[in-house]
Coordinates of C-alpha atoms and ligand atoms in Angstrom, one line a residue:
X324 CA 0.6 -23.7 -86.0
X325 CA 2.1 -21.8 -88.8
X326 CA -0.6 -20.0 -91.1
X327 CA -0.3 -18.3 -94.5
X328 CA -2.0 -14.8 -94.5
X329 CA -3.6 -13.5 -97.9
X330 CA -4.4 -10.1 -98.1
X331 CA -6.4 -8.8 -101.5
X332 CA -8.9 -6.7 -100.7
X333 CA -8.0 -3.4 -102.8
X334 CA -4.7 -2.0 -103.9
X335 CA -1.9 -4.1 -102.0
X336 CA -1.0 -7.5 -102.6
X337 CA 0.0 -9.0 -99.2
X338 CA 1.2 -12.5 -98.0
X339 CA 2.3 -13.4 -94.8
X340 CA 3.8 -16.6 -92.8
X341 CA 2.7 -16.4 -88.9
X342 CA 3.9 -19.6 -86.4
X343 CA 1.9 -19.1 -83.0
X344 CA 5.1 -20.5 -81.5
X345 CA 7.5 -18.3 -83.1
X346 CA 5.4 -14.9 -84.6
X347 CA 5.9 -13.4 -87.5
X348 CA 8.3 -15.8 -89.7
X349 CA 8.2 -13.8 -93.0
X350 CA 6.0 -10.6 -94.9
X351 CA 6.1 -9.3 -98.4
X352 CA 3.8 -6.6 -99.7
X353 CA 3.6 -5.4 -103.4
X354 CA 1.4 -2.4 -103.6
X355 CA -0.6 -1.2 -106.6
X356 CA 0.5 2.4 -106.1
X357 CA 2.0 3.2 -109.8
X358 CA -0.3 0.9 -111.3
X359 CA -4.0 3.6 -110.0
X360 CA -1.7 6.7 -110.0
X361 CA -2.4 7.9 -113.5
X362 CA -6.4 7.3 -112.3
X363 CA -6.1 9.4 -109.4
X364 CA -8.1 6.2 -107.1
X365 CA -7.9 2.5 -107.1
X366 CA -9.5 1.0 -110.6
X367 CA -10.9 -2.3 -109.4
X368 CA -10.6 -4.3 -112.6
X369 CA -6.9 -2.9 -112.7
X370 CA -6.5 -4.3 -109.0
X371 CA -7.7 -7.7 -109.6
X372 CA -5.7 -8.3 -112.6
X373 CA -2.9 -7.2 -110.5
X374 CA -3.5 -9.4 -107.7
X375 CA -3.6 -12.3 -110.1
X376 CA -0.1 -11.7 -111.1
X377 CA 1.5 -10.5 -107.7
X378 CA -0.2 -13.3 -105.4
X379 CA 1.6 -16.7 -106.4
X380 CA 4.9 -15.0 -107.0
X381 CA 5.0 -13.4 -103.2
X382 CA 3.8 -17.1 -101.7
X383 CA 6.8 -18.4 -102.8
X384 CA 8.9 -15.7 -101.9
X385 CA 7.4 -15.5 -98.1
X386 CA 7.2 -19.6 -97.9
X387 CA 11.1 -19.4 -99.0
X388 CA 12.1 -16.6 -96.8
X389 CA 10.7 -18.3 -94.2
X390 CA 12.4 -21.4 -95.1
X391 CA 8.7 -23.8 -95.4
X392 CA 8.1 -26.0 -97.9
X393 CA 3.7 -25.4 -98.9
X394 CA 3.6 -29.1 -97.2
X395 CA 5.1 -27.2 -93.8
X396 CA 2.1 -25.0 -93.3
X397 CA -0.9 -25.8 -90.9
X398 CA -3.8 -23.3 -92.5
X399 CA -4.8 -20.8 -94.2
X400 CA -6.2 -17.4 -94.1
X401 CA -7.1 -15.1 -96.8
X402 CA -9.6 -11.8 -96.1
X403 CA -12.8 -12.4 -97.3
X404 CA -14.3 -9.2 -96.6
X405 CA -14.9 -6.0 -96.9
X406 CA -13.3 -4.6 -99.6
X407 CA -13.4 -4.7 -103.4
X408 CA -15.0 -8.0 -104.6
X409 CA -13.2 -9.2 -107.7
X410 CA -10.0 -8.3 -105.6
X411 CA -11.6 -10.4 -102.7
X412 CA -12.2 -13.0 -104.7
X413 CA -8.5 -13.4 -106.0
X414 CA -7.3 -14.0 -102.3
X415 CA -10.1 -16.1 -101.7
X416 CA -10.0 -18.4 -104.8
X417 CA -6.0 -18.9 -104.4
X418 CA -6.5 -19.2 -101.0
X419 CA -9.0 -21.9 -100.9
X420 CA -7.5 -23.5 -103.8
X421 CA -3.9 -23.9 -101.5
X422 CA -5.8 -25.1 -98.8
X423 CA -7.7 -27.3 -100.9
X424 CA -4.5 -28.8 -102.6
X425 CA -2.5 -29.4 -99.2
X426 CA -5.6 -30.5 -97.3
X427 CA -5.4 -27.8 -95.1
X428 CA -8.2 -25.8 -93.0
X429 CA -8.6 -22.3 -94.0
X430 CA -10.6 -19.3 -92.9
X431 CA -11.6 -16.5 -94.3
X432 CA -11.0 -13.6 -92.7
X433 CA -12.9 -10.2 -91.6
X434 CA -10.0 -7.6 -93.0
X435 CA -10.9 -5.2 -90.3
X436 CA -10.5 -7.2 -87.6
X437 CA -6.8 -7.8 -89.0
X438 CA -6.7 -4.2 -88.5
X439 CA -7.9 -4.2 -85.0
X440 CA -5.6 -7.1 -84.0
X441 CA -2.4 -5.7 -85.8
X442 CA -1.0 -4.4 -82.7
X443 CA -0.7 -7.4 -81.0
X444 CA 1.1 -9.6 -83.6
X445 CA 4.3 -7.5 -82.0
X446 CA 3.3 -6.6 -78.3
X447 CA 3.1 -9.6 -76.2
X448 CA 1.9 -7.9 -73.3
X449 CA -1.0 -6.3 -74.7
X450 CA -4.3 -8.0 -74.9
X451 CA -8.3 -7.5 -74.5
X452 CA -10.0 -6.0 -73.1
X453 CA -9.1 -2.3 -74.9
X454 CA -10.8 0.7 -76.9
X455 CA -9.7 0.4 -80.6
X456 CA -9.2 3.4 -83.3
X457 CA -9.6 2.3 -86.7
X458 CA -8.8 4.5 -89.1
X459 CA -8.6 3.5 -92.8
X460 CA -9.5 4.8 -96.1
X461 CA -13.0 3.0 -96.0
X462 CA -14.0 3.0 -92.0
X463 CA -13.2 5.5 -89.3
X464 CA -14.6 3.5 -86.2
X465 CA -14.2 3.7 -82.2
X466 CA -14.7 0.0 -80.8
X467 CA -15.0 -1.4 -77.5
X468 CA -12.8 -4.6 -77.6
X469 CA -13.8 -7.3 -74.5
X470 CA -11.8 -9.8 -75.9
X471 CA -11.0 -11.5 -79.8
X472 CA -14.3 -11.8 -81.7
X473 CA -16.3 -9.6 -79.1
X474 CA -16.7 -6.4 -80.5
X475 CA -18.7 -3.9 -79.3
X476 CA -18.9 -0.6 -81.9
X477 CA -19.0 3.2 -79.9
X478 CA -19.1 5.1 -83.0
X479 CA -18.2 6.0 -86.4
X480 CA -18.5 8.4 -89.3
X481 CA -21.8 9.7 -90.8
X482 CA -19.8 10.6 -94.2
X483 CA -16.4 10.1 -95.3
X484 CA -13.9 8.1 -93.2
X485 CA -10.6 9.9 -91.7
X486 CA -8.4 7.9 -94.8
X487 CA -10.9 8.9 -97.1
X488 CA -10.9 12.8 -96.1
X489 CA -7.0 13.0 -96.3
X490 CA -7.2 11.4 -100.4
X491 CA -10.1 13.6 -101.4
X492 CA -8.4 16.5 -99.9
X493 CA -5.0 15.8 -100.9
X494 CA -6.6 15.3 -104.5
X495 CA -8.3 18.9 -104.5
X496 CA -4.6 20.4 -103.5
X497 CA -3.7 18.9 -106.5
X498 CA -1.7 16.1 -104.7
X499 CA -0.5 13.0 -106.2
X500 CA -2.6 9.8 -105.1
X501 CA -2.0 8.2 -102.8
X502 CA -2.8 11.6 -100.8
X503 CA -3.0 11.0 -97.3
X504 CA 0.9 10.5 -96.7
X505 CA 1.7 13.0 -99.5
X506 CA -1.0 15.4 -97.8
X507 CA 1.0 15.1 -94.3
X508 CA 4.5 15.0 -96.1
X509 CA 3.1 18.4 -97.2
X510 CA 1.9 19.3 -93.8
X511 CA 5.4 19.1 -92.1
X512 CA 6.3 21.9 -94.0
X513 CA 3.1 24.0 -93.2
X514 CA 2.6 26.3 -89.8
X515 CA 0.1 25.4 -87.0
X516 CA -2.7 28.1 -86.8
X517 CA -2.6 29.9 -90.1
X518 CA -5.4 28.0 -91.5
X519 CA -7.9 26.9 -88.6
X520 CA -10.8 24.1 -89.7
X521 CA -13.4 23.2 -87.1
X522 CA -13.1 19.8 -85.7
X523 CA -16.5 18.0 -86.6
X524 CA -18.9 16.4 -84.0
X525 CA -16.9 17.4 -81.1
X526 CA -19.6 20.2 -79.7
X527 CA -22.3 17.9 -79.0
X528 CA -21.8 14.3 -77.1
X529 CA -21.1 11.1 -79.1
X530 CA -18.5 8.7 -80.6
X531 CA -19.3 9.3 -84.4
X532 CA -17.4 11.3 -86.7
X533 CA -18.1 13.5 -90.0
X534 CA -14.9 14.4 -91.7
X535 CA -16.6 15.7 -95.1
X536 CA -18.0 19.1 -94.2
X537 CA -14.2 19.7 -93.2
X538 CA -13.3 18.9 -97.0
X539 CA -15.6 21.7 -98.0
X540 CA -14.3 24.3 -95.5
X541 CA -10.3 23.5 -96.6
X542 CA -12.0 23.1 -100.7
X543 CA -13.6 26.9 -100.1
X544 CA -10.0 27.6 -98.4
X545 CA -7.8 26.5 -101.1
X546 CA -9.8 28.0 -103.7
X547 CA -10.1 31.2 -101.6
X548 CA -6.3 31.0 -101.6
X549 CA -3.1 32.5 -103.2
X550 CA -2.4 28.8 -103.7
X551 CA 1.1 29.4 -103.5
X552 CA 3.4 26.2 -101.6
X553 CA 3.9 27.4 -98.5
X554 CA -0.2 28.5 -98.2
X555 CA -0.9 24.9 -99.4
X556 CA 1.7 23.5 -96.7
X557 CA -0.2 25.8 -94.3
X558 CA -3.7 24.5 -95.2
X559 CA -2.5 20.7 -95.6
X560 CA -0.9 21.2 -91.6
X561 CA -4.6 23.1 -90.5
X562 CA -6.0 20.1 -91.9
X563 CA -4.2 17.0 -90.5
X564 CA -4.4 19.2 -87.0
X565 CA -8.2 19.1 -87.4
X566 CA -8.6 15.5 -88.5
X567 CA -5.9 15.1 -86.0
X568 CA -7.8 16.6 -82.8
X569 CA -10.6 15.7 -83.3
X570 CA -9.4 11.4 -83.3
X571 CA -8.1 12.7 -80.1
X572 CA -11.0 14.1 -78.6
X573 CA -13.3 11.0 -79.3
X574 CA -10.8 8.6 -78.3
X575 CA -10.6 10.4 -74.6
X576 CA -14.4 10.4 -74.6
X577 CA -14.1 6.8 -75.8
X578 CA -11.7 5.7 -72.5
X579 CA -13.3 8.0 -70.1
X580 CA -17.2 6.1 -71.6
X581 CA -15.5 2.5 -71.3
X582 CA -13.0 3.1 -68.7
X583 CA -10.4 1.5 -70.5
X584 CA -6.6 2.3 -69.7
X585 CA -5.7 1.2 -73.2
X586 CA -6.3 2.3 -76.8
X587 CA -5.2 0.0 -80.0
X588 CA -4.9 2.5 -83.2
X589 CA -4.9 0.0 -86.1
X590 CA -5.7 1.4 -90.2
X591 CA -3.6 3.5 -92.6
X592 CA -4.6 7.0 -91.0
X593 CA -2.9 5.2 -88.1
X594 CA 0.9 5.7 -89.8
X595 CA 0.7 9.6 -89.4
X596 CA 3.0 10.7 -87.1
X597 CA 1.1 13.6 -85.9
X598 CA -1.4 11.5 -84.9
X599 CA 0.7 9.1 -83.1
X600 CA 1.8 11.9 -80.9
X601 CA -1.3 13.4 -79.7
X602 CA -2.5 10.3 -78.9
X603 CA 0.0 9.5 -76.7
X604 CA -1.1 12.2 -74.3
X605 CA -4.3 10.6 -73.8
X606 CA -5.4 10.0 -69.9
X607 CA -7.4 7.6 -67.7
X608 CA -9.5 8.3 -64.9
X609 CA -12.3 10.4 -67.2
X610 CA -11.1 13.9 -68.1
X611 CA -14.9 14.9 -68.4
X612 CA -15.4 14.5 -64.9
X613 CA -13.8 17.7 -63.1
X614 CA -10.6 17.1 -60.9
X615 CA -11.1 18.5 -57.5
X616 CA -7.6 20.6 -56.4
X617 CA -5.0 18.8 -55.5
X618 CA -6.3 15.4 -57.1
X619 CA -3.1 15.3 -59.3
X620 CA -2.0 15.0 -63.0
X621 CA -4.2 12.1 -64.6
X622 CA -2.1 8.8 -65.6
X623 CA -1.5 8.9 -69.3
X624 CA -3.0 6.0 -71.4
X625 CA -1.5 3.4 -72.6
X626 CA -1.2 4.0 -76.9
X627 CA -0.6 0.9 -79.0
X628 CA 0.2 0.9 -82.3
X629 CA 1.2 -1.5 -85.0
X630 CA 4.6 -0.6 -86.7
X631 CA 3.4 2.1 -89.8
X632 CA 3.9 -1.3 -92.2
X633 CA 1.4 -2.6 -90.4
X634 CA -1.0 0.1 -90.0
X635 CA -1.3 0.3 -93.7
X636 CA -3.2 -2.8 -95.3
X637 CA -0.4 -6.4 -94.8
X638 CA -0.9 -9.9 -95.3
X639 CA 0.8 -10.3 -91.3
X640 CA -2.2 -9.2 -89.9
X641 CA -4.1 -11.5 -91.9
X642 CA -2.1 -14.5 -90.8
X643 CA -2.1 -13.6 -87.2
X644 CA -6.0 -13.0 -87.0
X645 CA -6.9 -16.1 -89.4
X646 CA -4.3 -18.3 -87.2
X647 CA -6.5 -17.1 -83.6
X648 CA -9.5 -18.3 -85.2
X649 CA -7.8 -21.8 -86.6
X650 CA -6.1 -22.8 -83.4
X651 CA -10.1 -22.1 -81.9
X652 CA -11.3 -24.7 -84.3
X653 CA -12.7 -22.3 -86.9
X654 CA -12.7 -22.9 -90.6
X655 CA -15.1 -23.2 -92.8
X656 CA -15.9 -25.4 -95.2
X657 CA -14.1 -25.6 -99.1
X658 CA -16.5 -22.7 -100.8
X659 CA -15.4 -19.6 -102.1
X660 CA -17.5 -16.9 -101.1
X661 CA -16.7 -13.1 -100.0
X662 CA -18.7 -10.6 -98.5
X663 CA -18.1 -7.1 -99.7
X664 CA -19.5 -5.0 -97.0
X665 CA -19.5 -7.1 -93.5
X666 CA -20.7 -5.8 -90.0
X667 CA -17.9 -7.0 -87.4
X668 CA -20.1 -7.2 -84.8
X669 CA -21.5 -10.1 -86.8
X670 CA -18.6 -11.7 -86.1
X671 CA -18.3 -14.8 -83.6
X672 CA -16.5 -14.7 -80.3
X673 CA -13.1 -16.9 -80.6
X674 CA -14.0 -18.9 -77.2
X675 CA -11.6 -18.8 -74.8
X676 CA -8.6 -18.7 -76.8
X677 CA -6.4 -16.4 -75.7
X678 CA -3.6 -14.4 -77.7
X679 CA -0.8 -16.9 -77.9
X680 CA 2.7 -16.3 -76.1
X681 CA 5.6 -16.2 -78.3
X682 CA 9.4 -17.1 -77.7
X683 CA 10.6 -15.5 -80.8
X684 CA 9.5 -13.0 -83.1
X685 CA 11.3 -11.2 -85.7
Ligands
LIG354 O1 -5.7 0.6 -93.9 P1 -5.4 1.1 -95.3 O2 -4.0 0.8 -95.8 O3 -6.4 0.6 -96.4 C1 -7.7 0.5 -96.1 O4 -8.1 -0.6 -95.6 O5 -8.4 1.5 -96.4 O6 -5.6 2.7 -95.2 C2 -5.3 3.5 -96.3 C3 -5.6 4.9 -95.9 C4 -5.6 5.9 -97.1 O7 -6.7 6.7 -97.1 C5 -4.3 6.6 -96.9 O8 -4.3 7.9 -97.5 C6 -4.2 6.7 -95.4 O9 -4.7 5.4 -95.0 N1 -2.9 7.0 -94.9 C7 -2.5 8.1 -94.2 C8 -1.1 8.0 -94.0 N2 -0.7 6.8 -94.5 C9 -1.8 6.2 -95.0 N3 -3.3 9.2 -93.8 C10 -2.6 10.1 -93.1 N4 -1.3 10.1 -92.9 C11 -0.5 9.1 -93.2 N5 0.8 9.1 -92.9
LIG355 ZN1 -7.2 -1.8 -94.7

């Protein structure tokens, strides 16, 4: 079943081909960056207007790379929630519309779960059940994953999300939007331990987070600072190492609480790199339970993540999460509707479908 993925939920354009024989036939992306920069955030109207323009244009380029006429497609899949709604709406119109046109089922789909399922459109060995980190400018959440559809939230933050806390604070250091990958390009160049910020929500038990009481401490920081580069490098590197940590330290508590050997990290916060290596030293067998002498070095978890193309938002993951819930019979019926905000654990199981084996992928 080959599937065209939409993806126009805020500032990236993305459009994707996805064969559930074959993978991942063919991905373009045209993001918005230049067009919000002057704003210093996304402007909404500006990122609908755009997606009008973009969208048509990079469905012919993907359909051509991947060498299929519109009549060679099997469905549909455009996110249809949560994000901004007139950008929604653009993805769900042209969407709907293309299905419409070639007679085609389509589905709208829940752009977080694209997230969550991101890292299996290139791992064939890795499926449910697993503990997913998603980290993305508008959620930071820890979810228990028993298979496709069945999700089962562990926590999340009170405030700000982790994406959210690198742009604000990138922003207040005077950094260029987007922040978060200019805040840790900046923090390669800063030393560990000059600037120390506590790491919230990690004294008391629980899966949520609050990362915006640590964008006060590094604000009073800054602006108790010299401000000169290499203090800013120093306080961008004490802030990704807090932000950093404490992922880390919920995650653990998330695999000891679960007892899951694997984590998923899916969501833009998910392309840092400093992040990607603490994570990998995650254990099983429950670090909060003492080891007795002698019982051994724990086994280290096993880390998924989706290539840092895919982290950030793509209209792959789109395609791959819209084509599970075709091939289970799911689509709904020729409406255009969107939903903003959207609980996914409001979502419905994908009945025994399982994640589809693949001969080739790209
Ligand atoms: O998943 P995503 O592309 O869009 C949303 O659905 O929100 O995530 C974007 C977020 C932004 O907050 C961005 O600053 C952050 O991911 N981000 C990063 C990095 N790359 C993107 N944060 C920290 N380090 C990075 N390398
Ligand atoms: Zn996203």
């Amino acid at each position: 079943m080959r599937v065209l993925g939409i993806e126009t939920s805020c500032d990236e354009t993305g459009v994707a081909v996805y064969d559930t024989d074959r993978g991942l036939l063919a991905h373009a992306l045209f993001s918005q960056i230049a067009l919000h920069a002057e704003y210093g955030g996304v402007v909404p109207e500006l990122a609908s207007r755009d997606h009008v323009r973009k969208l048509l244009p990079l469905v012919r380029e993907v359909l051509a790379e991947a060498g299929l006429a519109p009549a060679d497609l099997d469905g549909v899949a455009y996110t249809a929630g949560p994000g901004l709604v007139g950008a929604l709406m653009v993805g769900a119109a042209a969407g709907r519309a293309l299905a419409w046109a070639l007679d085609l089922p389509a589905v709208g789909v829940h752009h977080m779960e694209g997230h969550l399922l991101a890292p299996l459109l290139e791992d064939p060995g890795l499926a449910p059940p697993f503990v997913a980190l998603l980290v993305s400018g508008g959620h930071t959440q820890l979810v228990e994953v028993a298979a496709v559809g069945d999700y089962r939230l562990l926590g999340e933050t009170l405030d700000d999300a982790a994406g959210e806390a690198f742009d604000k604070t990138a922003k207040m250091m005077g950094l260029p939007y987007p922040g978060g990958p200019e805040l840790a390009r900046l923090a390669e160049s800063g030393r560990p331990g000059v600037f120390t910020f506590s790491r919230p929500m990690t004294d008391r038990p629980g899966l949520d987070f609050s990362f915006s009481g640590l964008k006060t401490q590094v604000l009073l920081a800054w602006q108790g600072s010299d401000q000169a580069p290499q203090t800013r490098a120093d306080i961008a590197r004490g802030f990704e190492d807090a932000v950093v940590e404490t992922l880390a330290i919920k995650c653990q508590r998330a695999l000891d609480a679960t007892g899951a050997r694997t984590l998923v990290v899916a969501g833009g916060v998910g392309a840092n790199t400093r992040l990607r290596e603490r994570l990998q030293t995650l254990v099983v067998g429950g670090t909060s339970v003492p080891k007795r002498s002698g019982a051994g070095v724990p086994p280290t978890a096993r880390v998924c993540f989706p290539r840092p193309a895919f982290c950030t938002d793509n209209g792959a993951m789109i395609a791959f999460a819209g084509a599970l819930r075709l091939q289970a019979g799911q689509h709904e019926a020729a409406v255009v509707t969107v939903t903003p905000r959207w609980d996914m654990a409001s979502l419905s199981a994908v009945g025994g479908t399982s994640v589809p084996t693949r001969s080739n992928r790209d």
